[in-house]
Coordinates of C-alpha atoms in Angstrom, one line a residue:
X1 CA 3.8 15.2 4.6
X2 CA 3.9 11.5 3.4
X3 CA 7.1 9.7 4.4
X4 CA 8.2 6.4 3.1
X5 CA 10.4 4.5 5.5
X6 CA 11.5 0.9 6.6
X7 CA 8.8 -0.9 8.5
X8 CA 9.4 -1.6 12.3
X9 CA 7.8 -3.8 14.9
X10 CA 5.7 -0.9 16.0
X11 CA 3.9 -1.0 12.7
X12 CA 2.4 -4.5 13.2
X13 CA -1.2 -3.5 13.9
X14 CA -1.3 -1.2 10.8
X15 CA 0.5 -3.9 8.7
X16 CA -2.2 -6.4 9.7
X17 CA -5.0 -4.0 8.8
X18 CA -3.4 -3.5 5.4
X19 CA -3.3 -7.3 5.0
X20 CA -7.0 -7.5 5.8
X21 CA -7.9 -4.7 3.4
X22 CA -5.8 -6.2 0.6
X23 CA -8.3 -9.0 0.2
X24 CA -8.2 -12.3 -1.8
X25 CA -5.4 -12.9 -4.3
X26 CA -2.9 -10.6 -2.6
X27 CA -0.6 -13.6 -1.9
X28 CA 2.3 -11.7 -0.2
X29 CA 0.0 -10.4 2.6
X30 CA -2.0 -13.2 4.0
X31 CA -3.8 -12.4 7.3
X32 CA -1.6 -14.4 9.6
X33 CA -0.1 -12.8 12.7
X34 CA 3.0 -15.0 12.8
X35 CA 3.8 -14.5 9.1
X36 CA 3.4 -10.8 9.3
X37 CA 5.6 -10.5 12.3
X38 CA 8.2 -12.7 10.6
X39 CA 8.1 -10.4 7.6
X40 CA 8.7 -7.4 9.8
X41 CA 11.6 -9.1 11.6
X42 CA 13.1 -10.3 8.4
X43 CA 12.9 -6.8 6.9
X44 CA 14.6 -5.3 10.0
X45 CA 17.4 -7.8 9.7
X46 CA 17.8 -7.2 6.0
X47 CA 18.2 -3.4 6.5
X48 CA 20.8 -3.9 9.1
X49 CA 23.0 -6.4 7.1
X50 CA 26.3 -5.4 5.5
X51 CA 26.2 -7.0 2.0
X52 CA 27.9 -7.0 -1.4
X53 CA 25.5 -9.3 -3.2
X54 CA 21.8 -10.3 -2.9
X55 CA 20.7 -13.5 -1.4
X56 CA 17.4 -13.9 0.5
X57 CA 16.8 -10.5 2.0
X58 CA 13.3 -8.8 2.0
X59 CA 12.9 -5.0 2.4
X60 CA 9.4 -3.8 3.6
X61 CA 8.5 -0.1 3.6
X62 CA 5.5 1.8 4.9
X63 CA 4.1 5.1 3.8
X64 CA 3.3 7.2 6.9
X65 CA 1.4 10.5 7.3
X66 CA 3.9 12.5 9.3
X67 CA 1.2 14.6 11.0
X68 CA -1.1 11.9 12.2
X69 CA 1.2 8.9 12.2
X70 CA -1.3 6.9 10.2
X71 CA 0.1 4.2 7.9
X72 CA -1.3 4.8 4.4
X73 CA 0.2 1.9 2.5
X74 CA 3.1 -0.5 2.1
X75 CA 5.5 -1.9 -0.5
X76 CA 8.4 -4.3 -0.6
X77 CA 11.4 -5.6 -2.5
X78 CA 12.7 -9.2 -2.5
X79 CA 16.4 -9.1 -3.1
X80 CA 16.7 -12.5 -4.8
X81 CA 13.7 -14.8 -5.2
X82 CA 13.7 -18.6 -5.3
X83 CA 16.9 -18.9 -3.3
X84 CA 15.4 -20.6 -0.3
X85 CA 11.9 -21.5 -1.5
X86 CA 11.5 -22.4 -5.2
X87 CA 9.7 -19.8 -7.3
X88 CA 7.5 -21.4 -10.0
X89 CA 6.0 -20.0 -13.1
X90 CA 4.4 -21.2 -16.3
X91 CA 6.1 -20.0 -19.4
X92 CA 3.9 -19.6 -22.5
X93 CA 5.5 -21.2 -25.5
X94 CA 4.5 -22.8 -28.8
X95 CA 4.7 -26.2 -30.4
X96 CA 4.1 -27.2 -34.0
X97 CA 2.2 -30.2 -35.2
X98 CA 3.0 -30.7 -38.9
X99 CA 2.3 -33.4 -41.4
X100 CA 3.6 -32.9 -44.9
X101 CA 1.7 -36.0 -46.0
X102 CA -1.6 -34.8 -44.7
X103 CA -0.9 -31.1 -45.5
X104 CA -1.6 -30.2 -41.9
X105 CA 0.2 -27.5 -39.9
X106 CA -1.0 -26.5 -36.5
X107 CA 0.6 -24.2 -34.0
X108 CA -0.5 -24.8 -30.4
X109 CA 0.3 -22.7 -27.3
X110 CA 1.8 -24.7 -24.4
X111 CA 2.4 -23.8 -20.7
X112 CA 5.6 -25.2 -19.2
X113 CA 6.4 -25.0 -15.5
X114 CA 9.8 -23.5 -14.8
X115 CA 12.1 -21.7 -12.3
X116 CA 13.5 -19.2 -14.8
X117 CA 13.4 -16.2 -12.5
X118 CA 15.5 -17.7 -9.7
X119 CA 17.9 -15.1 -8.3
X120 CA 16.0 -12.1 -9.8
X121 CA 14.9 -9.2 -7.6
X122 CA 11.2 -8.7 -7.2
X123 CA 9.1 -5.6 -6.4
X124 CA 6.0 -6.7 -4.5
X125 CA 3.3 -6.0 -1.9
X126 CA 2.3 -2.6 -3.3
X127 CA -0.9 -1.6 -1.5
X128 CA -2.3 1.9 -0.9
X129 CA -5.3 2.0 1.4
X130 CA -8.6 3.2 -0.2
X131 CA -8.8 6.6 1.6
X132 CA -5.4 7.6 0.3
X133 CA -5.7 6.6 -3.4
X134 CA -5.6 10.1 -4.8
X135 CA -3.0 12.5 -6.0
X136 CA 0.6 11.3 -6.4
X137 CA 0.8 8.9 -3.5
X138 CA 0.4 5.7 -5.6
X139 CA 2.9 6.8 -8.2
X140 CA 5.3 7.8 -5.5
X141 CA 4.9 4.5 -3.6
X142 CA 5.6 2.5 -6.8
X143 CA 8.6 4.5 -8.2
X144 CA 10.4 5.1 -4.9
X145 CA 11.4 1.5 -4.7
X146 CA 13.6 2.0 -7.8
X147 CA 15.6 4.8 -6.4
X148 CA 16.3 2.7 -3.3
X149 CA 17.5 -0.1 -5.5
X150 CA 19.6 2.3 -7.6
X151 CA 21.3 3.6 -4.4
X152 CA 22.0 0.1 -3.1
X153 CA 22.4 -1.8 -6.4
X154 CA 24.9 -4.3 -4.9
X155 CA 22.0 -5.7 -2.8
X156 CA 19.9 -6.4 -5.9
X157 CA 19.9 -8.4 -9.1
X158 CA 20.3 -6.9 -12.6
X159 CA 16.9 -8.2 -13.5
X160 CA 13.8 -6.9 -11.6
X161 CA 10.4 -8.7 -11.8
X162 CA 6.9 -8.0 -10.7
X163 CA 4.1 -10.6 -10.4
X164 CA 0.8 -9.1 -11.2
X165 CA -2.4 -10.2 -9.6
X166 CA -4.5 -12.3 -12.0
X167 CA -8.2 -12.4 -12.6
X168 CA -10.4 -13.7 -9.8
X169 CA -14.0 -12.9 -8.6
X170 CA -15.1 -11.1 -5.4
X171 CA -14.9 -14.4 -3.5
X172 CA -11.3 -15.0 -4.7
X173 CA -12.1 -17.7 -7.2
X174 CA -9.9 -17.9 -10.3
X175 CA -11.1 -19.4 -13.6
X176 CA -7.6 -20.6 -14.3
X177 CA -7.3 -22.4 -11.0
X178 CA -10.8 -23.9 -11.4
X179 CA -9.5 -25.9 -14.4
X180 CA -6.3 -27.0 -12.5
X181 CA -8.4 -27.9 -9.5
X182 CA -10.7 -30.1 -11.5
X183 CA -7.8 -32.1 -13.0
X184 CA -5.0 -32.0 -10.5
X185 CA -6.0 -30.6 -7.2
X186 CA -8.8 -30.9 -4.7
X187 CA -8.5 -27.6 -2.8
X188 CA -10.1 -24.3 -3.4
X189 CA -8.1 -21.3 -4.9
X190 CA -8.2 -19.2 -1.7
X191 CA -6.7 -22.1 0.3
X192 CA -3.9 -22.7 -2.3
X193 CA -3.3 -18.9 -2.4
X194 CA -3.1 -18.8 1.4
X195 CA -0.6 -21.7 1.5
X196 CA 1.7 -19.9 -1.0
X197 CA 1.5 -16.8 1.1
X198 CA 2.6 -18.8 4.1
X199 CA 5.6 -20.1 2.1
X200 CA 4.2 -23.7 2.0
X201 CA 4.9 -24.5 -1.7
X202 CA 5.7 -28.2 -1.4
X203 CA 2.2 -29.2 -2.8
X204 CA 3.1 -27.4 -6.0
X205 CA 6.0 -29.8 -6.9
X206 CA 4.0 -32.7 -5.6
X207 CA 0.7 -32.2 -7.5
X208 CA 1.3 -29.7 -10.3
X209 CA 1.6 -31.4 -13.8
X210 CA 5.2 -31.9 -14.7
X211 CA 4.7 -31.9 -18.4
X212 CA 3.7 -29.0 -20.6
X213 CA 0.0 -28.2 -20.7
X214 CA -1.7 -27.6 -24.1
X215 CA -3.5 -24.3 -23.6
X216 CA -6.3 -25.2 -26.0
X217 CA -7.3 -28.1 -23.7
X218 CA -8.2 -25.6 -20.9
X219 CA -11.7 -24.4 -20.4
X220 CA -12.7 -21.3 -22.4
X221 CA -12.9 -19.3 -19.2
X222 CA -9.4 -20.4 -18.2
X223 CA -7.9 -19.5 -21.6
X224 CA -9.5 -16.1 -21.5
X225 CA -7.6 -15.0 -18.4
X226 CA -4.1 -16.2 -19.3
X227 CA -1.8 -13.2 -19.0
X228 CA -4.6 -10.9 -17.8
X229 CA -4.6 -8.8 -14.6
X230 CA -7.2 -8.2 -12.0
X231 CA -9.3 -5.0 -12.5
X232 CA -7.7 -3.4 -9.4
X233 CA -4.2 -4.2 -10.7
X234 CA -4.5 -2.5 -14.0
X235 CA -3.2 0.9 -12.7
X236 CA -0.2 -0.8 -11.1
X237 CA 0.6 -2.6 -14.4
X238 CA 0.3 0.7 -16.4
X239 CA 2.8 2.3 -14.1
X240 CA 5.3 -0.5 -14.5
X241 CA 4.9 -0.5 -18.3
X242 CA 5.7 3.2 -18.3
X243 CA 8.9 2.3 -16.4
X244 CA 9.9 -0.1 -19.1
X245 CA 8.6 -3.4 -17.7
X246 CA 7.6 -6.0 -20.3
X247 CA 5.7 -9.3 -20.2
X248 CA 7.8 -12.0 -21.7
X249 CA 5.4 -14.9 -21.5
X250 CA 5.7 -15.9 -17.8
X251 CA 2.4 -16.3 -15.8
X252 CA 1.4 -17.2 -12.3
X253 CA 0.7 -20.9 -11.6
X254 CA -2.6 -20.2 -9.9
X255 CA -4.4 -17.2 -11.4
X256 CA -2.4 -16.9 -14.7
X257 CA -1.6 -13.3 -14.0
X258 CA 1.5 -12.0 -15.9
X259 CA 4.9 -11.5 -14.5
X260 CA 6.7 -8.5 -16.0
X261 CA 10.4 -7.7 -16.0
X262 CA 13.0 -5.0 -16.6
X263 CA 16.7 -4.5 -16.2
X264 CA 17.4 -2.3 -13.2
X265 CA 19.6 0.1 -15.1
X266 CA 17.0 0.5 -17.8
X267 CA 14.1 1.4 -15.5
X268 CA 12.8 4.9 -16.4
X269 CA 12.9 6.3 -12.9
X270 CA 16.5 5.0 -12.4
X271 CA 17.6 6.6 -15.6
X272 CA 15.8 10.0 -15.0
X273 CA 16.7 10.4 -11.3
X274 CA 19.6 12.6 -10.3
X275 CA 21.9 12.7 -7.3
X276 CA 22.1 16.3 -6.1
X277 CA 23.4 18.2 -3.1
X278 CA 20.9 19.8 -0.7
X279 CA 20.7 23.5 -0.1
X280 CA 18.3 24.2 2.8
X281 CA 16.5 27.5 2.2
X282 CA 13.1 29.1 2.8
X283 CA 10.2 30.0 0.5
X284 CA 11.0 27.5 -2.2
X285 CA 8.5 26.2 -4.7
X286 CA 8.6 24.2 -8.0
X287 CA 7.3 21.1 -9.6
X288 CA 6.5 18.1 -7.4
X289 CA 9.5 16.0 -6.9
X290 CA 10.2 12.7 -5.1
X291 CA 13.3 12.9 -2.8
X292 CA 15.1 10.2 -1.0
X293 CA 18.0 10.6 1.5
X294 CA 19.9 7.6 0.0
X295 CA 19.9 5.9 3.4
X296 CA 19.6 2.3 4.3
X297 CA 18.2 1.6 7.8
X298 CA 17.5 5.3 8.0
X299 CA 16.0 5.5 4.5
X300 CA 13.4 8.3 4.2
X301 CA 11.7 9.5 1.1
X302 CA 8.8 11.9 0.3
X303 CA 7.4 14.0 -2.4
X304 CA 6.8 17.7 -2.3
X305 CA 6.7 20.9 -4.3
X306 CA 8.6 22.8 -1.6
X307 CA 11.8 22.3 -3.6
X308 CA 13.5 23.4 -6.8
X309 CA 16.3 21.7 -8.8
X310 CA 19.1 23.8 -10.2
X311 CA 20.7 21.7 -13.0
X312 CA 23.5 24.1 -13.5
X313 CA 24.9 23.6 -10.0
X314 CA 23.3 20.2 -9.5
X315 CA 21.7 21.5 -6.3
X316 CA 18.3 20.7 -4.8
X317 CA 16.9 23.7 -2.9
X318 CA 14.7 22.4 -0.1
X319 CA 12.6 24.0 2.6
X320 CA 13.7 23.2 6.2
X321 CA 10.5 21.2 7.1
X322 CA 11.2 18.8 4.3
X323 CA 14.9 18.5 5.1
X324 CA 14.0 17.8 8.7
X325 CA 11.5 15.0 7.7
X326 CA 14.2 13.4 5.6
X327 CA 16.9 13.9 8.3
X328 CA 19.0 16.0 6.0
X329 CA 21.6 18.7 6.5
X330 CA 23.1 21.3 4.1
X331 CA 25.4 19.6 1.6
X332 CA 23.9 16.1 2.0
X333 CA 23.3 14.1 -1.2
X334 CA 19.8 13.0 -2.2
X335 CA 18.3 11.2 -5.2
X336 CA 15.4 13.0 -6.8
X337 CA 13.1 12.8 -9.7
X338 CA 10.1 14.6 -11.1
X339 CA 6.8 13.0 -10.4

């Protein structure tokens, strides 16, 4: 059985291995022991806090094989981004150059640096290790974040964003960054990406151009990747688009990957999930469903076909092994949805 739960200090070695496997461009998981340990400690503090509004909490989860204890993947939620360290984006807009006298009318795309998503919640750090990328695991890992947010909505913003990894090559070089580097910076993309992962973003405000950039002045290679995602990120983007996330013109400063957004209450999984009472019984089977115990520090979620939902009584019939894995007793409430 695959169990999603909060990360603990005992998961450090596996967490570091995931950071190594995630490769270039995965900014939220740089291979740095101190940073990874800090992420785990911050997550443990966040799960233990009593809160009525979001601030700067970060919730990290791991997906564990309950039989082997192997960590299969990870995902995370930032409660309110940009509150302590500024969150920068480029926003894609348009400007018009018009001369009635010359009968000239040109519309030009511009990129303006902004902090428009300050205070929004962010889903991030979704990574499923290569051997486990089959079946429903990826879909479950992505969608389970939303039921956690729905059950603890006071801890999160009304608006949820996701920054998607932009286009880069196998060495981690970004065509978009290459143009910026030539004109404004003198460091390579992997180094800049690493600094951002470490939380060192001072250089952005110091060196990034303050005025809007005319997109048509960028190289053809740089223009071609604006708002595009890395090949390995396409499945994750498709999942989010099915959930109702949309791209509204915001892109990453370094690789020009799109940031997508949705209102928490409008996310498909939130709308289609139900809260039901548990009935523990044997020999149950049905469609595969994701089930969470609605916990906080003791949050547990899994997916299984050893269950069946009765809409007339709003009851989820569940086999004992699943109930035990989720730390549930008869009559407990769970949130569940069909995968």
